mmCIF file of N, CA and C and ligand atoms in Angstrom:
data_model
loop_
_atom_site.group_PDB
_atom_site.id
_atom_site.type_symbol
_atom_site.label_atom_id
_atom_site.label_comp_id
_atom_site.label_asym_id
_atom_site.label_seq_id
_atom_site.Cartn_x
_atom_site.Cartn_y
_atom_site.Cartn_z
ATOM 1 N N MET W 1 82.260 48.259 96.922
ATOM 2 C CA MET W 1 82.480 46.989 96.263
ATOM 3 C C MET W 1 83.174 47.236 94.931
ATOM 4 N N SER W 2 84.216 46.557 94.650
ATOM 5 C CA SER W 2 84.944 46.824 93.411
ATOM 6 C C SER W 2 84.476 45.894 92.307
ATOM 7 N N SER W 3 84.839 46.258 91.097
ATOM 8 C CA SER W 3 84.445 45.435 89.960
ATOM 9 C C SER W 3 85.184 44.098 89.965
ATOM 10 N N GLN W 4 86.269 43.997 90.776
ATOM 11 C CA GLN W 4 87.012 42.742 90.833
ATOM 12 C C GLN W 4 86.384 41.734 91.783
ATOM 13 N N ASP W 5 85.393 42.176 92.554
ATOM 14 C CA ASP W 5 84.740 41.274 93.493
ATOM 15 C C ASP W 5 83.686 40.447 92.769
ATOM 16 N N ASN W 6 83.576 39.204 93.164
ATOM 17 C CA ASN W 6 82.455 38.389 92.716
ATOM 18 C C ASN W 6 81.984 37.595 93.923
ATOM 19 N N ASP W 7 80.891 36.863 93.755
ATOM 20 C CA ASP W 7 80.303 36.173 94.906
ATOM 21 C C ASP W 7 81.266 35.192 95.562
ATOM 22 N N GLU W 8 82.240 34.678 94.812
ATOM 23 C CA GLU W 8 83.177 33.721 95.399
ATOM 24 C C GLU W 8 84.193 34.402 96.299
ATOM 25 N N THR W 9 84.495 35.658 96.028
ATOM 26 C CA THR W 9 85.487 36.354 96.850
ATOM 27 C C THR W 9 84.843 37.158 97.964
ATOM 28 N N LEU W 10 83.537 37.377 97.886
ATOM 29 C CA LEU W 10 82.859 38.149 98.927
ATOM 30 C C LEU W 10 82.683 37.295 100.177
ATOM 31 N N LEU W 11 82.642 37.964 101.306
ATOM 32 C CA LEU W 11 82.537 37.266 102.591
ATOM 33 C C LEU W 11 81.208 37.588 103.255
ATOM 34 N N ALA W 12 80.583 36.554 103.820
ATOM 35 C CA ALA W 12 79.403 36.784 104.662
ATOM 36 C C ALA W 12 79.878 37.419 105.962
ATOM 37 N N ILE W 13 78.978 38.023 106.694
ATOM 38 C CA ILE W 13 79.410 38.762 107.890
ATOM 39 C C ILE W 13 80.046 37.845 108.937
ATOM 40 N N GLY W 14 79.568 36.604 109.030
ATOM 41 C CA GLY W 14 80.168 35.665 109.977
ATOM 42 C C GLY W 14 81.611 35.352 109.619
ATOM 43 N N GLU W 15 81.865 35.180 108.319
ATOM 44 C CA GLU W 15 83.236 34.927 107.861
ATOM 45 C C GLU W 15 84.120 36.147 108.118
ATOM 46 N N LEU W 16 83.551 37.317 107.856
ATOM 47 C CA LEU W 16 84.312 38.546 108.080
ATOM 48 C C LEU W 16 84.663 38.691 109.564
ATOM 49 N N ALA W 17 83.694 38.379 110.421
ATOM 50 C CA ALA W 17 83.942 38.462 111.864
ATOM 51 C C ALA W 17 85.025 37.474 112.280
ATOM 52 N N GLN W 18 84.940 36.257 111.733
ATOM 53 C CA GLN W 18 85.921 35.230 112.100
ATOM 54 C C GLN W 18 87.321 35.617 111.633
ATOM 55 N N ARG W 19 87.425 36.076 110.386
ATOM 56 C CA ARG W 19 88.743 36.412 109.845
ATOM 57 C C ARG W 19 89.339 37.657 110.484
ATOM 58 N N SER W 20 88.481 38.613 110.848
ATOM 59 C CA SER W 20 88.988 39.883 111.392
ATOM 60 C C SER W 20 89.182 39.838 112.905
ATOM 61 N N GLY W 21 88.482 38.898 113.563
ATOM 62 C CA GLY W 21 88.534 38.863 115.023
ATOM 63 C C GLY W 21 87.685 39.952 115.651
ATOM 64 N N ILE W 22 86.750 40.486 114.888
ATOM 65 C CA ILE W 22 85.880 41.567 115.357
ATOM 66 C C ILE W 22 84.446 41.054 115.377
ATOM 67 N N ALA W 23 83.729 41.327 116.458
ATOM 68 C CA ALA W 23 82.376 40.814 116.631
ATOM 69 C C ALA W 23 81.436 41.332 115.542
ATOM 70 N N VAL W 24 80.455 40.501 115.204
ATOM 71 C CA VAL W 24 79.457 40.887 114.201
ATOM 72 C C VAL W 24 78.797 42.212 114.584
ATOM 73 N N SER W 25 78.479 42.370 115.865
ATOM 74 C CA SER W 25 77.825 43.615 116.300
ATOM 75 C C SER W 25 78.715 44.827 116.048
ATOM 76 N N ALA W 26 80.022 44.654 116.250
ATOM 77 C CA ALA W 26 80.949 45.770 116.014
ATOM 78 C C ALA W 26 81.038 46.075 114.520
ATOM 79 N N ILE W 27 81.013 45.034 113.700
ATOM 80 C CA ILE W 27 81.053 45.252 112.241
ATOM 81 C C ILE W 27 79.802 46.023 111.806
ATOM 82 N N HIS W 28 78.642 45.645 112.360
ATOM 83 C CA HIS W 28 77.407 46.403 112.048
ATOM 84 C C HIS W 28 77.588 47.863 112.453
ATOM 85 N N PHE W 29 78.196 48.078 113.620
ATOM 86 C CA PHE W 29 78.402 49.451 114.092
ATOM 87 C C PHE W 29 79.321 50.206 113.139
ATOM 88 N N TYR W 30 80.443 49.587 112.755
ATOM 89 C CA TYR W 30 81.371 50.245 111.825
ATOM 90 C C TYR W 30 80.674 50.521 110.492
ATOM 91 N N GLU W 31 79.826 49.606 110.084
ATOM 92 C CA GLU W 31 79.104 49.814 108.826
ATOM 93 C C GLU W 31 78.154 51.007 108.959
ATOM 94 N N SER W 32 77.498 51.119 110.122
ATOM 95 C CA SER W 32 76.576 52.252 110.329
ATOM 96 C C SER W 32 77.330 53.584 110.317
ATOM 97 N N LYS W 33 78.614 53.542 110.665
ATOM 98 C CA LYS W 33 79.450 54.756 110.646
ATOM 99 C C LYS W 33 80.077 54.994 109.278
ATOM 100 N N GLY W 34 79.856 54.077 108.346
ATOM 101 C CA GLY W 34 80.395 54.244 106.997
ATOM 102 C C GLY W 34 81.847 53.825 106.867
ATOM 103 N N LEU W 35 82.373 53.126 107.869
ATOM 104 C CA LEU W 35 83.778 52.720 107.821
ATOM 105 C C LEU W 35 83.977 51.457 106.982
ATOM 106 N N VAL W 36 82.994 50.574 106.989
ATOM 107 C CA VAL W 36 83.040 49.401 106.111
ATOM 108 C C VAL W 36 81.742 49.379 105.309
ATOM 109 N N ARG W 37 81.827 48.719 104.167
ATOM 110 C CA ARG W 37 80.671 48.713 103.264
ATOM 111 C C ARG W 37 80.325 47.291 102.870
ATOM 112 N N SER W 38 79.061 47.075 102.599
ATOM 113 C CA SER W 38 78.611 45.762 102.159
ATOM 114 C C SER W 38 77.683 45.914 100.962
ATOM 115 N N THR W 39 77.442 44.790 100.343
ATOM 116 C CA THR W 39 76.427 44.735 99.300
ATOM 117 C C THR W 39 75.462 43.619 99.702
ATOM 118 N N ARG W 40 74.401 43.461 99.001
ATOM 119 C CA ARG W 40 73.418 42.416 99.331
ATOM 120 C C ARG W 40 73.323 41.440 98.167
ATOM 121 N N ASN W 41 73.161 40.165 98.517
ATOM 122 C CA ASN W 41 72.915 39.189 97.466
ATOM 123 C C ASN W 41 71.406 39.042 97.253
ATOM 124 N N LYS W 42 71.015 38.101 96.397
ATOM 125 C CA LYS W 42 69.595 37.957 96.058
ATOM 126 C C LYS W 42 68.752 37.562 97.271
ATOM 127 N N ARG W 43 69.386 36.927 98.244
ATOM 128 C CA ARG W 43 68.644 36.543 99.469
ATOM 129 C C ARG W 43 68.734 37.618 100.547
ATOM 130 N N ASN W 44 69.174 38.812 100.136
ATOM 131 C CA ASN W 44 69.279 39.981 101.018
ATOM 132 C C ASN W 44 70.295 39.801 102.145
ATOM 133 N N GLN W 45 71.287 38.927 101.928
ATOM 134 C CA GLN W 45 72.356 38.762 102.918
ATOM 135 C C GLN W 45 73.455 39.775 102.616
ATOM 136 N N ARG W 46 74.020 40.304 103.691
ATOM 137 C CA ARG W 46 75.149 41.230 103.513
ATOM 138 C C ARG W 46 76.376 40.453 103.054
ATOM 139 N N LEU W 47 77.070 41.015 102.082
ATOM 140 C CA LEU W 47 78.332 40.437 101.631
ATOM 141 C C LEU W 47 79.385 41.540 101.628
ATOM 142 N N PHE W 48 80.588 41.150 102.030
ATOM 143 C CA PHE W 48 81.665 42.131 102.176
ATOM 144 C C PHE W 48 82.831 41.761 101.273
ATOM 145 N N SER W 49 83.398 42.779 100.683
ATOM 146 C CA SER W 49 84.619 42.609 99.906
ATOM 147 C C SER W 49 85.758 42.258 100.862
ATOM 148 N N ARG W 50 86.771 41.579 100.343
ATOM 149 C CA ARG W 50 87.948 41.282 101.180
ATOM 150 C C ARG W 50 88.700 42.541 101.573
ATOM 151 N N ARG W 51 88.479 43.599 100.818
ATOM 152 C CA ARG W 51 89.032 44.905 101.170
ATOM 153 C C ARG W 51 88.647 45.282 102.596
ATOM 154 N N GLU W 52 87.443 44.890 103.012
ATOM 155 C CA GLU W 52 86.955 45.256 104.345
ATOM 156 C C GLU W 52 87.762 44.574 105.456
ATOM 157 N N LEU W 53 88.375 43.423 105.141
ATOM 158 C CA LEU W 53 89.242 42.766 106.138
ATOM 159 C C LEU W 53 90.417 43.674 106.486
ATOM 160 N N ARG W 54 90.983 44.280 105.450
ATOM 161 C CA ARG W 54 92.119 45.191 105.682
ATOM 162 C C ARG W 54 91.658 46.425 106.448
ATOM 163 N N VAL W 55 90.515 46.964 106.054
ATOM 164 C CA VAL W 55 89.989 48.139 106.745
ATOM 165 C C VAL W 55 89.732 47.803 108.211
ATOM 166 N N LEU W 56 89.109 46.661 108.480
ATOM 167 C CA LEU W 56 88.826 46.283 109.875
ATOM 168 C C LEU W 56 90.118 46.074 110.668
ATOM 169 N N GLY W 57 91.112 45.475 110.039
ATOM 170 C CA GLY W 57 92.395 45.285 110.722
ATOM 171 C C GLY W 57 93.018 46.616 111.108
ATOM 172 N N LEU W 58 92.936 47.570 110.191
ATOM 173 C CA LEU W 58 93.512 48.887 110.481
ATOM 174 C C LEU W 58 92.684 49.639 111.521
ATOM 175 N N ILE W 59 91.368 49.481 111.471
ATOM 176 C CA ILE W 59 90.509 50.123 112.477
ATOM 177 C C ILE W 59 90.857 49.601 113.864
ATOM 178 N N LYS W 60 91.027 48.286 113.951
ATOM 179 C CA LYS W 60 91.313 47.663 115.249
ATOM 180 C C LYS W 60 92.627 48.206 115.831
ATOM 181 N N VAL W 61 93.636 48.261 115.013
ATOM 182 C CA VAL W 61 94.933 48.759 115.489
ATOM 183 C C VAL W 61 94.841 50.249 115.824
ATOM 184 N N ALA W 62 94.160 51.013 114.966
ATOM 185 C CA ALA W 62 94.028 52.454 115.207
ATOM 186 C C ALA W 62 93.289 52.704 116.526
ATOM 187 N N GLN W 63 92.268 51.894 116.812
ATOM 188 C CA GLN W 63 91.559 52.050 118.086
ATOM 189 C C GLN W 63 92.462 51.673 119.255
ATOM 190 N N ASP W 64 93.255 50.624 119.081
ATOM 191 C CA ASP W 64 94.206 50.246 120.137
ATOM 192 C C ASP W 64 95.177 51.394 120.414
ATOM 193 N N LEU W 65 95.473 52.181 119.374
ATOM 194 C CA LEU W 65 96.401 53.314 119.529
ATOM 195 C C LEU W 65 95.708 54.556 120.063
ATOM 196 N N GLY W 66 94.394 54.468 120.278
ATOM 197 C CA GLY W 66 93.678 55.581 120.896
ATOM 198 C C GLY W 66 92.989 56.522 119.923
ATOM 199 N N PHE W 67 92.963 56.186 118.646
ATOM 200 C CA PHE W 67 92.241 57.032 117.697
ATOM 201 C C PHE W 67 90.737 56.845 117.895
ATOM 202 N N THR W 68 89.996 57.945 117.759
ATOM 203 C CA THR W 68 88.546 57.858 117.855
ATOM 204 C C THR W 68 87.988 57.375 116.513
ATOM 205 N N LEU W 69 86.741 56.920 116.547
ATOM 206 C CA LEU W 69 86.124 56.490 115.291
ATOM 207 C C LEU W 69 85.981 57.652 114.323
ATOM 208 N N ASP W 70 85.745 58.857 114.849
ATOM 209 C CA ASP W 70 85.665 60.023 113.970
ATOM 210 C C ASP W 70 86.998 60.266 113.267
ATOM 211 N N GLU W 71 88.099 60.157 114.023
ATOM 212 C CA GLU W 71 89.424 60.345 113.418
ATOM 213 C C GLU W 71 89.702 59.263 112.377
ATOM 214 N N ILE W 72 89.339 58.041 112.711
ATOM 215 C CA ILE W 72 89.556 56.922 111.781
ATOM 216 C C ILE W 72 88.710 57.131 110.525
ATOM 217 N N GLY W 73 87.448 57.507 110.728
ATOM 218 C CA GLY W 73 86.551 57.733 109.600
ATOM 219 C C GLY W 73 87.069 58.821 108.682
ATOM 220 N N GLU W 74 87.593 59.888 109.280
ATOM 221 C CA GLU W 74 88.121 60.986 108.471
ATOM 222 C C GLU W 74 89.345 60.533 107.675
ATOM 223 N N ALA W 75 90.228 59.788 108.330
ATOM 224 C CA ALA W 75 91.436 59.318 107.650
ATOM 225 C C ALA W 75 91.097 58.362 106.511
ATOM 226 N N PHE W 76 90.066 57.536 106.714
ATOM 227 C CA PHE W 76 89.710 56.525 105.717
ATOM 228 C C PHE W 76 88.764 57.070 104.649
ATOM 229 N N SER W 77 88.370 58.313 104.782
ATOM 230 C CA SER W 77 87.366 58.841 103.848
ATOM 231 C C SER W 77 87.879 58.924 102.414
ATOM 232 N N GLY W 78 89.204 58.918 102.250
ATOM 233 C CA GLY W 78 89.756 58.996 100.899
ATOM 234 C C GLY W 78 89.863 57.650 100.205
ATOM 235 N N ILE W 79 89.503 56.577 100.898
ATOM 236 C CA ILE W 79 89.589 55.247 100.286
ATOM 237 C C ILE W 79 88.434 55.080 99.295
ATOM 238 N N PRO W 80 88.751 54.739 98.059
ATOM 239 C CA PRO W 80 87.681 54.636 97.062
ATOM 240 C C PRO W 80 86.738 53.473 97.332
ATOM 241 N N THR W 81 85.504 53.640 96.915
ATOM 242 C CA THR W 81 84.503 52.588 97.107
ATOM 243 C C THR W 81 84.235 51.819 95.822
ATOM 244 N N ASP W 82 84.710 52.365 94.706
ATOM 245 C CA ASP W 82 84.357 51.767 93.420
ATOM 246 C C ASP W 82 85.463 50.915 92.807
ATOM 247 N N ARG W 83 86.562 50.746 93.565
ATOM 248 C CA ARG W 83 87.665 49.917 93.066
ATOM 249 C C ARG W 83 88.513 49.465 94.237
ATOM 250 N N VAL W 84 89.397 48.507 93.969
ATOM 251 C CA VAL W 84 90.307 48.032 95.015
ATOM 252 C C VAL W 84 91.285 49.151 95.339
ATOM 253 N N PRO W 85 91.442 49.504 96.625
ATOM 254 C CA PRO W 85 92.384 50.577 96.971
ATOM 255 C C PRO W 85 93.812 50.214 96.562
ATOM 256 N N THR W 86 94.509 51.194 96.083
ATOM 257 C CA THR W 86 95.898 51.001 95.666
ATOM 258 C C THR W 86 96.841 51.349 96.821
ATOM 259 N N THR W 87 98.095 51.067 96.626
ATOM 260 C CA THR W 87 99.115 51.456 97.606
ATOM 261 C C THR W 87 99.055 52.955 97.854
ATOM 262 N N ARG W 88 98.853 53.712 96.779
ATOM 263 C CA ARG W 88 98.781 55.166 96.899
ATOM 264 C C ARG W 88 97.585 55.591 97.768
ATOM 265 N N ASP W 89 96.466 54.892 97.624
ATOM 266 C CA ASP W 89 95.294 55.198 98.468
ATOM 267 C C ASP W 89 95.635 54.994 99.940
ATOM 268 N N TRP W 90 96.333 53.885 100.224
ATOM 269 C CA TRP W 90 96.683 53.607 101.623
ATOM 270 C C TRP W 90 97.726 54.590 102.134
ATOM 271 N N GLN W 91 98.568 55.069 101.228
ATOM 272 C CA GLN W 91 99.538 56.096 101.635
ATOM 273 C C GLN W 91 98.823 57.374 102.050
ATOM 274 N N ARG W 92 97.691 57.674 101.395
ATOM 275 C CA ARG W 92 96.909 58.864 101.785
ATOM 276 C C ARG W 92 96.362 58.701 103.205
ATOM 277 N N VAL W 93 95.908 57.483 103.523
ATOM 278 C CA VAL W 93 95.427 57.222 104.890
ATOM 279 C C VAL W 93 96.581 57.414 105.869
ATOM 280 N N SER W 94 97.723 56.874 105.508
ATOM 281 C CA SER W 94 98.899 56.986 106.376
ATOM 282 C C SER W 94 99.254 58.444 106.614
ATOM 283 N N ARG W 95 99.229 59.259 105.549
ATOM 284 C CA ARG W 95 99.551 60.685 105.705
ATOM 285 C C ARG W 95 98.522 61.384 106.592
ATOM 286 N N ALA W 96 97.255 60.965 106.460
ATOM 287 C CA ALA W 96 96.199 61.592 107.265
ATOM 288 C C ALA W 96 96.410 61.316 108.749
ATOM 289 N N LEU W 97 96.980 60.162 109.060
ATOM 290 C CA LEU W 97 97.196 59.790 110.467
ATOM 291 C C LEU W 97 98.604 60.127 110.942
ATOM 292 N N ASP W 98 99.462 60.537 110.015
ATOM 293 C CA ASP W 98 100.884 60.635 110.317
ATOM 294 C C ASP W 98 101.196 61.555 111.496
ATOM 295 N N GLU W 99 100.631 62.766 111.495
ATOM 296 C CA GLU W 99 100.961 63.728 112.544
ATOM 297 C C GLU W 99 100.527 63.205 113.913
ATOM 298 N N ALA W 100 99.306 62.668 113.963
ATOM 299 C CA ALA W 100 98.801 62.146 115.239
ATOM 300 C C ALA W 100 99.594 60.912 115.667
ATOM 301 N N LEU W 101 99.970 60.070 114.694
ATOM 302 C CA LEU W 101 100.770 58.886 115.021
ATOM 303 C C LEU W 101 102.130 59.292 115.567
ATOM 304 N N GLN W 102 102.732 60.296 114.942
ATOM 305 C CA GLN W 102 104.045 60.758 115.392
ATOM 306 C C GLN W 102 103.958 61.275 116.825
ATOM 307 N N ALA W 103 102.885 62.014 117.136
ATOM 308 C CA ALA W 103 102.707 62.532 118.494
ATOM 309 C C ALA W 103 102.549 61.378 119.482
ATOM 310 N N LYS W 104 101.822 60.343 119.085
ATOM 311 C CA LYS W 104 101.638 59.191 119.977
ATOM 312 C C LYS W 104 102.955 58.447 120.185
ATOM 313 N N ILE W 105 103.735 58.314 119.119
ATOM 314 C CA ILE W 105 105.035 57.638 119.223
ATOM 315 C C ILE W 105 105.950 58.419 120.166
ATOM 316 N N GLU W 106 105.971 59.742 120.011
ATOM 317 C CA GLU W 106 106.839 60.566 120.862
ATOM 318 C C GLU W 106 106.396 60.508 122.317
ATOM 319 N N LEU W 107 105.077 60.530 122.563
ATOM 320 C CA LEU W 107 104.580 60.434 123.934
ATOM 321 C C LEU W 107 104.936 59.070 124.540
ATOM 322 N N ALA W 108 104.750 58.008 123.760
ATOM 323 C CA ALA W 108 105.084 56.669 124.262
ATOM 324 C C ALA W 108 106.569 56.555 124.561
ATOM 325 N N THR W 109 107.399 57.164 123.715
ATOM 326 C CA THR W 109 108.843 57.124 123.927
ATOM 327 C C THR W 109 109.215 57.884 125.198
ATOM 328 N N ARG W 110 108.623 59.081 125.358
ATOM 329 C CA ARG W 110 108.909 59.848 126.588
ATOM 330 C C ARG W 110 108.465 59.065 127.820
ATOM 331 N N MET W 111 107.282 58.435 127.734
ATOM 332 C CA MET W 111 106.790 57.673 128.888
ATOM 333 C C MET W 111 107.742 56.528 129.213
ATOM 334 N N ARG W 112 108.178 55.811 128.189
ATOM 335 C CA ARG W 112 109.111 54.706 128.411
ATOM 336 C C ARG W 112 110.401 55.207 129.048
ATOM 337 N N ASN W 113 110.894 56.340 128.558
ATOM 338 C CA ASN W 113 112.172 56.854 129.048
ATOM 339 C C ASN W 113 112.084 57.510 130.416
ATOM 340 N N LYS W 114 110.876 57.898 130.820
ATOM 341 C CA LYS W 114 110.749 58.650 132.072
ATOM 342 C C LYS W 114 110.018 57.873 133.161
ATOM 343 N N LEU W 115 109.770 56.595 132.928
ATOM 344 C CA LEU W 115 109.021 55.827 133.925
ATOM 345 C C LEU W 115 109.702 55.814 135.286
ATOM 346 N N ASN W 116 111.010 55.897 135.300
ATOM 347 C CA ASN W 116 111.722 55.882 136.585
ATOM 348 C C ASN W 116 112.209 57.262 136.987
ATOM 349 N N GLN W 117 111.650 58.318 136.325
ATOM 350 C CA GLN W 117 112.059 59.689 136.648
ATOM 351 C C GLN W 117 110.835 60.521 137.022
ATOM 352 N N CYS W 118 111.111 61.702 137.559
ATOM 353 C CA CYS W 118 110.037 62.643 137.886
ATOM 354 C C CYS W 118 109.299 63.046 136.604
ATOM 355 N N ILE W 119 107.974 63.010 136.647
ATOM 356 C CA ILE W 119 107.180 63.446 135.499
ATOM 357 C C ILE W 119 106.453 64.756 135.787
ATOM 358 N N GLY W 120 106.730 65.336 136.949
ATOM 359 C CA GLY W 120 106.131 66.631 137.278
ATOM 360 C C GLY W 120 104.663 66.569 137.612
ATOM 361 N N CYS W 121 104.242 65.460 138.189
ATOM 362 C CA CYS W 121 102.805 65.269 138.449
ATOM 363 C C CYS W 121 102.351 65.863 139.780
ATOM 364 N N GLY W 122 103.294 66.201 140.645
ATOM 365 C CA GLY W 122 102.930 66.759 141.944
ATOM 366 C C GLY W 122 103.070 65.785 143.095
ATOM 367 N N CYS W 123 103.443 64.554 142.814
ATOM 368 C CA CYS W 123 103.531 63.563 143.894
ATOM 369 C C CYS W 123 104.776 63.772 144.760
ATOM 370 N N LEU W 124 105.840 64.315 144.180
ATOM 371 C CA LEU W 124 107.125 64.552 144.868
ATOM 372 C C LEU W 124 107.637 63.299 145.567
ATOM 373 N N SER W 125 107.425 62.153 144.940
ATOM 374 C CA SER W 125 107.741 60.889 145.602
ATOM 375 C C SER W 125 109.077 60.276 145.182
ATOM 376 N N LEU W 126 109.706 60.807 144.146
ATOM 377 C CA LEU W 126 110.964 60.217 143.684
ATOM 378 C C LEU W 126 112.148 61.083 144.102
ATOM 379 N N ASN W 127 113.315 60.462 144.094
ATOM 380 C CA ASN W 127 114.508 61.197 144.522
ATOM 381 C C ASN W 127 114.803 62.405 143.639
ATOM 382 N N ASP W 128 114.457 62.333 142.353
ATOM 383 C CA ASP W 128 114.784 63.466 141.483
ATOM 384 C C ASP W 128 113.662 64.503 141.402
ATOM 385 N N CYS W 129 112.563 64.325 142.119
ATOM 386 C CA CYS W 129 111.488 65.328 142.109
ATOM 387 C C CYS W 129 111.984 66.705 142.581
ATOM 388 N N PRO W 130 112.813 66.762 143.645
ATOM 389 C CA PRO W 130 113.288 68.098 144.075
ATOM 390 C C PRO W 130 114.133 68.785 143.002
ATOM 391 N N LEU W 131 114.777 68.020 142.124
ATOM 392 C CA LEU W 131 115.578 68.612 141.048
ATOM 393 C C LEU W 131 114.704 69.069 139.891
ATOM 394 N N ARG W 132 113.774 68.244 139.504
ATOM 395 C CA ARG W 132 112.974 68.520 138.304
ATOM 396 C C ARG W 132 111.704 69.308 138.623
ATOM 397 N N ASN W 133 111.186 69.144 139.801
ATOM 398 C CA ASN W 133 109.946 69.839 140.180
ATOM 399 C C ASN W 133 110.077 70.334 141.620
ATOM 400 N N PRO W 134 111.039 71.268 141.834
ATOM 401 C CA PRO W 134 111.292 71.709 143.220
ATOM 402 C C PRO W 134 110.062 72.346 143.849
ATOM 403 N N SER W 135 109.750 71.907 145.038
ATOM 404 C CA SER W 135 108.598 72.435 145.799
ATOM 405 C C SER W 135 107.303 72.401 144.986
ATOM 406 N N ASP W 136 107.212 71.462 144.088
ATOM 407 C CA ASP W 136 106.007 71.297 143.262
ATOM 408 C C ASP W 136 105.677 72.581 142.477
ATOM 409 N N GLU W 137 106.697 73.241 141.974
ATOM 410 C CA GLU W 137 106.483 74.483 141.217
ATOM 411 C C GLU W 137 105.639 74.281 139.961
ATOM 412 N N LEU W 138 105.683 73.068 139.424
ATOM 413 C CA LEU W 138 104.934 72.822 138.185
ATOM 414 C C LEU W 138 103.417 72.852 138.403
ATOM 415 N N ALA W 139 102.993 72.801 139.667
ATOM 416 C CA ALA W 139 101.555 72.881 139.956
ATOM 417 C C ALA W 139 100.951 74.172 139.426
ATOM 418 N N GLU W 140 101.792 75.221 139.307
ATOM 419 C CA GLU W 140 101.295 76.507 138.780
ATOM 420 C C GLU W 140 100.822 76.394 137.331
ATOM 421 N N LYS W 141 101.284 75.390 136.631
ATOM 422 C CA LYS W 141 100.904 75.193 135.235
ATOM 423 C C LYS W 141 99.566 74.455 135.098
ATOM 424 N N GLY W 142 99.028 74.002 136.237
ATOM 425 C CA GLY W 142 97.763 73.273 136.190
ATOM 426 C C GLY W 142 97.968 71.793 136.433
ATOM 427 N N PRO W 143 96.908 71.001 136.261
ATOM 428 C CA PRO W 143 96.994 69.566 136.559
ATOM 429 C C PRO W 143 97.753 68.790 135.487
ATOM 430 N N GLY W 144 98.253 67.623 135.902
ATOM 431 C CA GLY W 144 98.848 66.709 134.921
ATOM 432 C C GLY W 144 100.340 66.554 135.063
ATOM 433 N N PRO W 145 100.901 65.586 134.342
ATOM 434 C CA PRO W 145 102.340 65.304 134.394
ATOM 435 C C PRO W 145 103.092 66.194 133.392
ATOM 436 N N HIS W 146 103.476 67.374 133.825
ATOM 437 C CA HIS W 146 104.049 68.383 132.915
ATOM 438 C C HIS W 146 105.343 67.993 132.248
ATOM 439 N N LEU W 147 106.121 67.151 132.881
ATOM 440 C CA LEU W 147 107.402 66.779 132.274
ATOM 441 C C LEU W 147 107.260 65.618 131.301
ATOM 442 N N LEU W 148 106.060 65.107 131.169
ATOM 443 C CA LEU W 148 105.817 63.995 130.245
ATOM 444 C C LEU W 148 105.229 64.496 128.939
ATOM 445 N N ARG W 149 104.481 65.546 128.992
ATOM 446 C CA ARG W 149 103.768 66.026 127.793
ATOM 447 C C ARG W 149 104.607 66.995 126.984
HETATM 448 S S1 LIG A 201 107.169 62.112 139.924
HETATM 449 FE FE1 LIG A 201 105.498 63.266 140.612
HETATM 450 S S2 LIG A 201 106.337 65.222 141.018
HETATM 451 FE FE2 LIG A 201 108.041 64.026 140.502
#
């Protein structure tokens, strides 16, 4: 919670769920993992900084991209808890995810470009399989689509 937060800017968990599109139960789970943080008011209700909306939005997208919660937690561990994160703080998160993001982008690009070509999976079902994977030679490398990875 930052010093810039006050009760008027803090969100109850229902509001946070509505604005983020993430279920209350999932927010509790993320909180238990230390990915989002709350404070309590005098009636012991959880209140969340608006900063958590951004964190939840990024968590949702990162999960859609296949990042695990451990990976997300590690990347977000540099985000300060005692002040509003700056652009530089978010750049640190970006750098932490950069290598893995680049690998995902390259894999997605290869998949898009090779959807109509042999991927070396062993099916030998396309016209170019005999050229790219003659007699299923790639099987010697083990399981999987060798020409995609
Ligand atoms: S697409 Fe499966 S071996 Fe060519």
